[in-house]
Short mmCIF file of C-alpha atoms and ligand atoms in Angstrom, two decimals:
data_model
loop_
_atom_site.label_atom_id
_atom_site.label_comp_id
_atom_site.label_asym_id
_atom_site.label_seq_id
_atom_site.Cartn_x
_atom_site.Cartn_y
_atom_site.Cartn_z
CA MET V 7 65.26 118.17 -118.42
CA ASP V 8 65.26 118.35 -122.21
CA ARG V 9 62.81 120.31 -124.34
CA ARG V 10 60.70 117.25 -125.13
CA SER V 11 60.06 116.51 -121.46
CA PHE V 12 59.28 120.15 -120.89
CA THR V 13 56.73 120.16 -123.66
CA LYS V 14 55.10 117.04 -122.21
CA LEU V 15 55.20 118.49 -118.73
CA LEU V 16 53.40 121.58 -119.87
CA GLY V 17 50.85 119.54 -121.79
CA THR V 18 51.39 121.61 -124.91
CA ALA V 19 51.50 120.12 -128.36
CA ALA V 20 55.06 119.75 -129.60
CA ILE V 21 55.54 121.77 -132.74
CA ALA V 22 57.61 120.19 -135.45
CA TYR V 23 61.02 121.80 -135.41
CA ASN V 24 61.96 123.64 -138.56
CA SER V 25 64.61 121.21 -139.76
CA GLY V 26 65.33 123.16 -142.95
CA LEU V 27 66.57 126.17 -141.05
CA LYS V 28 68.15 124.10 -138.30
CA ALA V 29 70.76 122.91 -140.76
CA LEU V 30 72.09 126.47 -140.84
CA VAL V 31 73.24 126.61 -137.23
CA ARG V 32 75.15 124.49 -134.74
CA GLY V 33 75.51 124.82 -130.99
CA ASP V 34 72.15 126.43 -131.27
CA ARG V 35 70.20 125.53 -128.15
CA VAL V 36 69.66 128.96 -126.67
CA VAL V 37 67.81 129.84 -123.49
CA VAL V 38 66.73 133.48 -123.44
CA VAL V 39 66.05 134.77 -119.93
CA GLY V 40 63.56 137.66 -119.83
CA ALA V 41 60.51 138.07 -122.08
CA GLY V 42 60.52 141.85 -122.34
CA ILE V 43 60.88 143.53 -125.72
CA ILE V 44 64.64 142.84 -125.87
CA GLY V 45 64.61 139.15 -124.90
CA THR V 46 61.54 138.44 -127.02
CA THR V 47 62.96 140.14 -130.11
CA ILE V 48 66.25 138.26 -129.75
CA ALA V 49 64.34 134.99 -129.23
CA TYR V 50 62.23 135.76 -132.31
CA GLU V 51 65.27 136.45 -134.52
CA LEU V 52 67.10 133.38 -133.17
CA SER V 53 64.18 131.06 -133.79
CA LYS V 54 63.67 132.56 -137.25
CA MET V 55 67.28 131.60 -138.03
CA GLY V 56 66.64 128.03 -136.93
CA ALA V 57 68.06 128.06 -133.42
CA GLU V 58 66.35 125.90 -130.80
CA VAL V 59 65.04 128.61 -128.50
CA THR V 60 63.46 128.57 -125.06
CA LEU V 61 62.29 131.96 -123.80
CA ILE V 62 61.59 132.13 -120.07
CA ASP V 63 60.19 134.80 -117.76
CA LYS V 64 59.92 134.73 -113.99
CA GLU V 65 56.51 136.42 -114.21
CA SER V 66 54.94 136.78 -117.64
CA PRO V 67 55.93 138.34 -120.98
CA ALA V 68 55.93 142.16 -120.83
CA SER V 69 55.74 142.16 -117.04
CA GLY V 70 58.87 144.34 -116.71
CA ALA V 71 59.70 147.80 -118.11
CA SER V 72 58.39 146.82 -121.55
CA GLY V 73 54.85 146.52 -120.22
CA SER V 74 54.96 150.04 -118.77
CA SER V 75 56.86 151.95 -121.42
CA PHE V 76 55.90 155.06 -123.35
CA SER V 77 57.14 153.13 -126.41
CA TRP V 78 58.37 156.05 -128.52
CA ILE V 79 60.76 154.83 -131.23
CA ASN V 80 63.30 157.56 -131.86
CA ALA V 81 66.89 158.53 -132.53
CA THR V 82 66.71 162.01 -131.02
CA TYR V 83 69.22 164.17 -129.15
CA PRO V 84 69.59 162.26 -125.85
CA LYS V 85 71.03 159.38 -127.90
CA LYS V 86 74.68 160.40 -127.65
CA PRO V 87 77.48 159.79 -128.64
CA TYR V 88 77.28 159.17 -132.37
CA SER V 89 77.67 155.37 -132.07
CA TYR V 90 74.55 155.22 -129.87
CA ASN V 91 72.66 157.65 -132.10
CA LEU V 92 73.56 155.61 -135.17
CA LEU V 93 72.39 152.40 -133.48
CA SER V 94 69.09 154.16 -132.73
CA GLN V 95 68.77 155.29 -136.36
CA LEU V 96 69.39 151.71 -137.47
CA GLY V 97 66.75 150.76 -134.91
CA ILE V 98 64.13 152.76 -136.80
CA ASP V 99 65.16 151.12 -140.09
CA ALA V 100 65.09 147.66 -138.51
CA TYR V 101 61.50 148.19 -137.30
CA LYS V 102 60.48 149.00 -140.88
CA ASN V 103 61.74 145.53 -141.87
CA LEU V 104 60.31 143.80 -138.82
CA GLU V 105 56.86 145.20 -139.46
CA LYS V 106 56.93 143.65 -142.93
CA GLU V 107 57.35 140.24 -141.24
CA ILE V 108 54.92 140.78 -138.38
CA ASN V 109 51.91 143.03 -138.44
CA LEU V 110 53.17 145.33 -135.66
CA ASN V 111 51.03 148.20 -134.40
CA ILE V 112 53.42 151.11 -135.13
CA SER V 113 52.27 154.62 -135.87
CA TRP V 114 55.04 156.36 -137.89
CA SER V 115 53.59 159.77 -137.16
CA GLY V 116 56.71 161.70 -136.15
CA SER V 117 57.02 163.66 -132.91
CA LEU V 118 56.68 167.25 -131.72
CA GLU V 119 58.82 168.27 -128.75
CA TRP V 120 59.13 171.50 -126.80
CA PHE V 121 59.55 172.88 -123.28
CA ASP V 122 57.81 175.61 -121.31
CA SER V 123 60.74 177.39 -119.74
CA ILE V 124 62.98 179.55 -121.92
CA ASP V 125 66.11 177.93 -120.47
CA ALA V 126 64.93 174.39 -121.14
CA GLN V 127 63.85 175.41 -124.64
CA LYS V 128 67.28 176.96 -125.35
CA LYS V 129 68.95 173.79 -124.12
CA LEU V 130 66.74 171.70 -126.41
CA LEU V 131 67.75 173.76 -129.45
CA ASN V 132 71.44 173.45 -128.53
CA GLU V 133 71.08 169.71 -128.06
CA VAL V 134 69.41 169.10 -131.43
CA ALA V 135 72.03 171.29 -133.12
CA ILE V 136 74.62 168.67 -132.06
CA LEU V 137 72.78 166.09 -134.18
CA LYS V 138 73.56 168.11 -137.31
CA LYS V 139 77.28 167.57 -136.72
CA TYR V 140 76.85 163.80 -137.00
CA PRO V 141 77.66 162.19 -140.38
CA LYS V 142 74.07 160.90 -140.44
CA PHE V 143 71.11 161.85 -138.28
CA SER V 144 67.40 161.22 -138.07
CA PRO V 145 65.62 164.08 -139.90
CA PHE V 146 64.24 166.92 -137.78
CA ARG V 147 63.14 170.52 -138.27
CA VAL V 148 62.60 173.42 -135.91
CA ILE V 149 59.12 174.74 -136.69
CA THR V 150 56.98 177.64 -135.48
CA ASP V 151 53.95 177.34 -133.22
CA LYS V 152 51.71 178.12 -136.23
CA LYS V 153 53.10 175.25 -138.28
CA ALA V 154 52.90 172.94 -135.24
CA LYS V 155 49.26 173.94 -134.69
CA PHE V 156 48.53 173.10 -138.32
CA LEU V 157 50.02 169.62 -137.80
CA GLU V 158 48.42 169.08 -134.39
CA PRO V 159 45.26 171.23 -134.17
CA ASN V 160 44.23 170.02 -130.70
CA VAL V 161 47.46 171.11 -129.03
CA ASN V 162 48.08 174.67 -127.84
CA PHE V 163 51.57 175.93 -128.61
CA THR V 164 52.61 179.42 -127.57
CA SER V 165 54.33 181.85 -129.90
CA ASN V 166 57.73 181.90 -128.15
CA GLN V 167 58.25 178.18 -128.69
CA ASN V 168 60.43 176.63 -131.36
CA ILE V 169 59.07 173.14 -131.73
CA ILE V 170 61.20 170.21 -132.83
CA LEU V 171 59.49 168.09 -135.46
CA SER V 172 61.22 164.69 -135.77
CA GLU V 173 59.62 163.18 -138.80
CA ALA V 174 60.95 159.62 -138.66
CA ASP V 175 59.76 158.80 -135.13
CA GLY V 176 57.14 156.20 -134.38
CA ALA V 177 55.21 154.78 -131.46
CA ILE V 178 54.60 151.07 -131.01
CA ASP V 179 52.24 149.00 -128.91
CA THR V 180 55.05 147.11 -127.15
CA ILE V 181 52.81 144.68 -125.28
CA ASN V 182 51.13 143.69 -128.53
CA ALA V 183 54.51 143.40 -130.31
CA ILE V 184 55.79 141.01 -127.63
CA SER V 185 52.70 138.87 -127.89
CA LEU V 186 52.88 138.74 -131.72
CA MET V 187 56.56 137.73 -131.63
CA ILE V 188 55.84 135.04 -129.04
CA GLU V 189 53.27 133.53 -131.39
CA LYS V 190 55.92 133.47 -134.13
CA ILE V 191 58.54 131.93 -131.81
CA LYS V 192 56.10 129.11 -131.06
CA GLN V 193 55.35 128.68 -134.78
CA PHE V 194 59.10 128.32 -135.40
CA GLY V 195 59.15 125.54 -132.79
CA GLY V 196 60.41 127.55 -129.82
CA LEU V 197 59.23 127.16 -126.24
CA VAL V 198 57.98 130.05 -124.13
CA LEU V 199 57.80 129.28 -120.41
CA HIS V 200 56.38 131.43 -117.63
CA PRO V 201 56.41 131.77 -114.74
CA CYS V 202 59.85 130.22 -114.98
CA GLN V 203 62.66 131.77 -112.97
CA PHE V 204 66.35 131.58 -113.82
CA GLN V 205 68.29 129.94 -110.98
CA GLY V 206 71.77 129.14 -112.26
CA LEU V 207 74.11 127.95 -115.01
CA ASN V 208 75.54 124.42 -115.26
CA TYR V 209 78.84 123.69 -117.02
CA ARG V 210 80.41 120.51 -118.41
CA ASN V 211 84.13 120.60 -119.30
CA GLY V 212 84.08 124.40 -119.14
CA LYS V 213 81.17 124.67 -121.59
CA LEU V 214 77.66 125.76 -120.74
CA SER V 215 75.49 122.63 -120.66
CA SER V 216 72.20 123.76 -119.14
CA VAL V 217 70.27 126.54 -117.46
CA GLN V 218 68.72 125.78 -114.08
CA THR V 219 65.21 127.18 -113.68
CA SER V 220 62.29 126.96 -111.28
CA LEU V 221 60.71 124.49 -113.73
CA GLY V 222 63.81 122.30 -113.97
CA GLU V 223 66.97 122.11 -116.04
CA LEU V 224 67.00 123.33 -119.65
CA GLU V 225 69.77 122.04 -121.91
CA ALA V 226 71.58 124.94 -123.53
CA ASP V 227 74.68 125.80 -125.53
CA GLN V 228 74.18 129.51 -124.90
CA ALA V 229 72.15 131.71 -122.58
CA VAL V 230 70.99 135.25 -123.29
CA PHE V 231 70.18 137.54 -120.37
CA ALA V 232 67.72 140.33 -121.15
CA CYS V 233 66.38 140.77 -117.64
CA GLY V 234 66.20 144.56 -117.48
CA ILE V 235 66.71 145.83 -113.93
CA ASP V 236 67.45 142.29 -112.64
CA THR V 237 70.33 141.55 -115.02
CA ASP V 238 73.15 142.77 -112.77
CA ASN V 239 72.03 140.76 -109.75
CA LEU V 240 71.57 137.56 -111.73
CA LEU V 241 75.04 137.71 -113.27
CA SER V 242 76.94 139.52 -110.50
CA ILE V 243 77.92 142.33 -112.85
CA ASN V 244 77.80 146.07 -112.33
CA SER V 245 76.40 147.55 -115.53
CA ILE V 246 73.34 149.51 -114.43
CA THR V 247 72.62 152.24 -111.94
CA THR V 248 69.62 152.53 -109.58
CA PRO V 249 66.49 152.04 -111.71
CA LYS V 250 64.14 155.03 -111.93
CA PRO V 251 60.36 154.75 -111.97
CA GLY V 252 57.94 156.36 -114.42
CA VAL V 253 54.15 156.28 -114.50
CA ILE V 254 52.36 155.22 -117.69
CA VAL V 255 48.63 155.68 -118.20
CA ARG V 256 46.91 153.73 -120.96
CA THR V 257 43.30 154.36 -121.99
CA THR V 258 40.81 152.17 -123.80
CA PRO V 259 40.50 152.82 -127.57
CA SER V 260 38.70 156.06 -128.43
CA GLU V 261 38.16 158.38 -131.41
CA LYS V 262 41.17 160.10 -132.99
CA ARG V 263 42.50 162.92 -130.86
CA LEU V 264 46.19 163.25 -131.75
CA ASN V 265 48.19 162.89 -134.96
CA LYS V 266 51.71 162.79 -133.58
CA ILE V 267 53.78 161.85 -130.57
CA VAL V 268 53.43 164.96 -128.44
CA VAL V 269 56.37 165.53 -126.10
CA GLY V 270 55.17 168.54 -124.16
CA PRO V 271 55.93 170.16 -120.80
CA GLY V 272 55.90 167.51 -118.06
CA VAL V 273 54.13 164.81 -120.01
CA HIS V 274 54.38 162.81 -123.26
CA VAL V 275 51.25 161.67 -125.09
CA HIS V 276 50.54 159.63 -128.21
CA GLN V 277 47.61 157.75 -129.61
CA GLN V 278 48.14 154.22 -130.88
CA LEU V 279 46.71 153.03 -134.19
CA ASP V 280 44.03 151.14 -132.24
CA GLY V 281 42.88 154.40 -130.60
CA ARG V 282 44.43 153.87 -127.15
CA VAL V 283 45.96 157.05 -125.75
CA ILE V 284 49.25 156.60 -123.86
CA PHE V 285 50.49 159.16 -121.32
CA GLY V 286 53.98 159.11 -119.81
CA GLU V 287 55.27 161.59 -117.28
CA GLN V 288 58.61 163.21 -117.98
CA ALA V 289 59.99 163.30 -114.43
CA GLY V 290 60.05 160.15 -112.32
CA ALA V 291 59.48 160.06 -108.56
CA PRO V 292 61.74 162.39 -106.57
CA SER V 293 64.79 160.58 -105.16
CA SER V 294 63.41 161.09 -101.63
CA HIS V 295 60.67 158.59 -102.56
CA LEU V 296 63.02 155.86 -103.77
CA GLU V 297 63.61 154.41 -100.29
CA ARG V 298 59.84 154.00 -99.83
CA LEU V 299 59.66 152.39 -103.29
CA LYS V 300 62.64 150.08 -102.79
CA ASP V 301 60.59 146.96 -103.57
CA ARG V 302 59.91 148.47 -106.99
CA PRO V 303 56.14 148.11 -107.11
CA LYS V 304 54.57 147.97 -110.56
CA ASP V 305 51.10 148.93 -109.35
CA PHE V 306 49.83 151.60 -106.99
CA PRO V 307 48.88 150.40 -103.49
CA SER V 308 45.18 151.26 -103.91
CA GLY V 309 42.57 152.54 -106.34
CA LEU V 310 42.74 155.92 -104.62
CA PHE V 311 46.50 156.25 -105.29
CA THR V 312 45.96 155.17 -108.88
CA LYS V 313 43.28 157.83 -109.34
CA GLN V 314 45.47 160.54 -107.81
CA HIS V 315 48.32 159.75 -110.22
CA VAL V 316 46.02 159.49 -113.23
CA ASP V 317 44.38 162.84 -112.34
CA ARG V 318 47.79 164.46 -111.86
CA ILE V 319 49.06 163.30 -115.25
CA LEU V 320 45.86 164.14 -117.13
CA LYS V 321 45.85 167.59 -115.52
CA MET V 322 49.36 168.26 -116.85
CA ALA V 323 48.31 167.08 -120.31
CA THR V 324 45.13 169.18 -120.40
CA THR V 325 47.20 172.34 -119.90
CA PHE V 326 48.23 172.04 -123.57
CA ILE V 327 45.94 169.42 -125.17
CA ASN V 328 42.29 170.39 -125.72
CA ASN V 329 40.30 167.27 -126.36
CA LEU V 330 41.08 164.80 -123.60
CA ASP V 331 37.50 164.49 -122.29
CA ASN V 332 35.72 161.17 -121.84
CA LEU V 333 38.81 159.01 -121.79
CA GLU V 334 38.49 155.70 -119.97
CA VAL V 335 41.65 154.57 -118.19
CA GLU V 336 42.49 150.92 -118.88
CA LYS V 337 45.67 150.73 -116.84
CA ALA V 338 48.00 152.97 -114.86
CA SER V 339 51.28 151.36 -113.91
CA ILE V 340 54.79 152.09 -112.69
CA GLY V 341 57.65 151.14 -115.00
CA TRP V 342 61.22 150.80 -113.75
CA ARG V 343 63.83 151.98 -116.22
CA PRO V 344 66.95 149.82 -116.66
CA LEU V 345 69.63 152.53 -116.81
CA PRO V 346 73.16 151.53 -117.87
CA ARG V 347 75.77 153.35 -115.79
CA ASP V 348 77.13 155.38 -118.72
CA GLY V 349 73.77 155.73 -120.51
CA LYS V 350 74.79 153.48 -123.41
CA PRO V 351 73.36 150.02 -124.12
CA VAL V 352 75.12 146.96 -122.70
CA ILE V 353 75.25 144.29 -125.40
CA GLY V 354 77.57 141.33 -125.87
CA ARG V 355 79.28 138.32 -124.38
CA LEU V 356 80.45 138.18 -120.80
CA ASN V 357 84.12 137.30 -121.13
CA LYS V 358 84.30 135.69 -117.70
CA VAL V 359 81.12 133.62 -118.00
CA PRO V 360 81.30 131.22 -120.97
CA GLY V 361 78.19 130.87 -123.11
CA VAL V 362 76.50 134.00 -121.76
CA TYR V 363 75.33 136.98 -123.83
CA VAL V 364 73.84 140.09 -122.18
CA ALA V 365 71.48 142.77 -123.52
CA VAL V 366 70.31 145.51 -121.16
CA MET V 367 69.49 149.09 -122.08
CA HIS V 368 67.21 152.07 -121.72
CA SER V 369 65.36 153.12 -124.83
CA GLY V 370 65.15 149.38 -125.31
CA VAL V 371 61.90 149.80 -127.21
CA SER V 372 63.63 152.02 -129.79
CA LEU V 373 66.51 149.57 -130.07
CA ALA V 374 64.82 146.16 -129.90
CA ALA V 375 64.52 145.51 -133.63
CA ILE V 376 68.18 146.25 -134.42
CA VAL V 377 69.52 144.62 -131.26
CA GLY V 378 67.48 141.50 -132.05
CA LYS V 379 69.14 141.27 -135.47
CA LEU V 380 72.73 142.08 -134.47
CA ALA V 381 72.74 140.02 -131.27
CA THR V 382 71.36 137.01 -133.13
CA GLN V 383 74.15 137.23 -135.68
CA GLU V 384 76.79 137.39 -132.93
CA ILE V 385 75.20 134.59 -130.89
CA LEU V 386 74.86 132.20 -133.82
CA ASP V 387 78.09 132.69 -135.71
CA GLY V 388 80.35 133.86 -132.89
CA SER V 389 81.22 137.03 -134.81
CA THR V 390 81.61 140.53 -133.38
CA ASN V 391 79.82 143.35 -135.14
CA ILE V 392 81.67 146.67 -135.24
CA ILE V 393 78.38 148.56 -134.77
CA LEU V 394 78.18 147.12 -131.25
CA GLN V 395 81.81 147.73 -130.27
CA ASP V 396 81.04 150.72 -127.98
CA PHE V 397 78.46 148.78 -126.01
CA ARG V 398 80.36 145.79 -124.68
CA PRO V 399 79.76 144.75 -121.05
CA SER V 400 83.55 144.46 -120.60
CA ARG V 401 83.79 148.28 -120.30
CA PHE V 402 82.51 147.94 -116.72
CA ASN V 403 85.16 145.38 -115.67
C1 FAD G 5 58.07 154.77 -117.85
C2 FAD G 5 58.99 154.32 -118.96
C3 FAD G 5 58.94 154.94 -120.20
C4 FAD G 5 59.80 154.52 -121.22
N1 FAD G 5 59.69 155.09 -122.44
C5 FAD G 5 60.46 154.63 -123.46
C6 FAD G 5 60.28 155.14 -124.77
O1 FAD G 5 59.42 155.98 -125.02
N2 FAD G 5 61.08 154.65 -125.76
C7 FAD G 5 62.03 153.69 -125.52
O2 FAD G 5 62.73 153.30 -126.45
N3 FAD G 5 62.22 153.20 -124.27
C8 FAD G 5 61.45 153.63 -123.25
N4 FAD G 5 61.60 153.12 -122.01
C9 FAD G 5 62.65 152.11 -121.78
C10 FAD G 5 62.21 150.76 -122.29
O3 FAD G 5 60.87 150.52 -121.92
C11 FAD G 5 63.13 149.68 -121.72
O4 FAD G 5 64.46 149.99 -122.08
C12 FAD G 5 62.78 148.31 -122.28
O5 FAD G 5 61.42 148.03 -122.07
C13 FAD G 5 63.65 147.26 -121.62
O6 FAD G 5 63.25 146.02 -122.13
P1 FAD G 5 63.91 144.70 -121.61
O7 FAD G 5 63.32 143.59 -122.38
O8 FAD G 5 65.38 144.84 -121.60
O9 FAD G 5 63.52 144.63 -120.05
P2 FAD G 5 62.12 144.31 -119.36
O10 FAD G 5 60.98 144.71 -120.17
O11 FAD G 5 62.22 144.85 -117.98
O12 FAD G 5 62.09 142.72 -119.31
C14 FAD G 5 62.92 141.98 -118.46
C15 FAD G 5 62.18 140.69 -118.13
O13 FAD G 5 63.08 139.83 -117.43
C16 FAD G 5 62.31 139.07 -116.52
N5 FAD G 5 63.20 138.52 -115.50
C17 FAD G 5 63.90 139.20 -114.57
N6 FAD G 5 64.56 138.35 -113.76
C18 FAD G 5 64.29 137.10 -114.20
C19 FAD G 5 64.66 135.80 -113.77
N7 FAD G 5 65.44 135.59 -112.70
N8 FAD G 5 64.20 134.73 -114.45
C20 FAD G 5 63.38 134.91 -115.53
N9 FAD G 5 62.98 136.12 -115.96
C21 FAD G 5 63.43 137.20 -115.31
C22 FAD G 5 61.32 140.09 -115.98
O14 FAD G 5 60.19 139.46 -115.41
C23 FAD G 5 60.98 140.92 -117.22
O15 FAD G 5 59.80 140.48 -117.86
C24 FAD G 5 60.74 153.49 -120.98
C25 FAD G 5 60.77 152.85 -119.75
C26 FAD G 5 59.90 153.26 -118.74
C27 FAD G 5 59.92 152.53 -117.44
#
């Protein structure tokens, strides 16, 4: 089925295709599978460049990890080696450009991070020291508890803590960002279909000709897979390890309580520009629970379970944050982290599957803006960008 029939089928008004930009690209019918932050950002950049884009999701946009993410944009110490750290730094810069195009809800407040135990704190200081050896790193300072208290008066720091202040970090409302980009994709003439499940690839004379979906066949010159934890199964590749769950609690908007992204013992907390407070626990479920959770639920089985988890996380947070009273929980959900086997993003063409480009990663929220840009360039002009050379899927062959 071609795009026109699809549009009719869905009863949506066809939007005039941007013929001015279209002249810039050829072989440009791209189906993007997965409307999380990665797939949506790639689809946005592609449609901005004049490609004929269809973005599909088997459930709905932001129904995967992106809808249950802590959404901290950073280039801090876990981003190793240097190539990955640099990509993350470029990620911060790319968001600064993206937010000029789209009114994204990003709070560039910086983050404060510390641990309770002396050992963990020592390890943190050693880890951040490694950043200083890189040719370029995201600015950070080790500050005292007094200075930290001045910056974040409602948080209790104790005097033996050296707190890491990472000034360039931000926090984004990822769900809102996805929805804003989807609006733009539609304005550029793209189609966004959901629920629409990927079912297979069709080839003519060795070239990709269409993508088979639960809504029918979509003509395509190229297909992008940004399906998070489902990517490996769909493409029969072996790039990620067992996904790990994490609980995210999101409140309704309330008065200002926090200035910065607070990465404290056991729990991370930040407050969005719209006043919503977001909590994310540091440790996921113990591995003994993973068998019970093998169907990867996104919600708790009952209101009682939800309440227990919310209470547990708020209790951890109230051990070091003073003013968390009278918060109303909007949503508590379980996110499943797509974890590449070697920790580094997986971005690029699949050599053995013509016409297919893959993008799967953790810290995908931090990386979405830069990956959207670089992947689009590679998809449209067939080039290979040296910045992405360490992240090719072929390393798992
Ligand atoms: C608890 C938690 C906290 C996190 N905190 C941070 C953080 O602070 N900072 C950060 O940078 N990163 C963080 N991450 C990681 C980040 O959220 C993910 O890396 C990112 O959201 C991945 O985005 P994605 O678009 O690749 O995948 P997803 O958001 O999972 O999207 C994949 C989409 O593909 C769709 N799909 C799957 N199969 C099919 C199919 N057959 N057909 C059609 N569609 C399909 C799914 O429905 C889904 O919507 C966190 C993750 C979790 C779980």
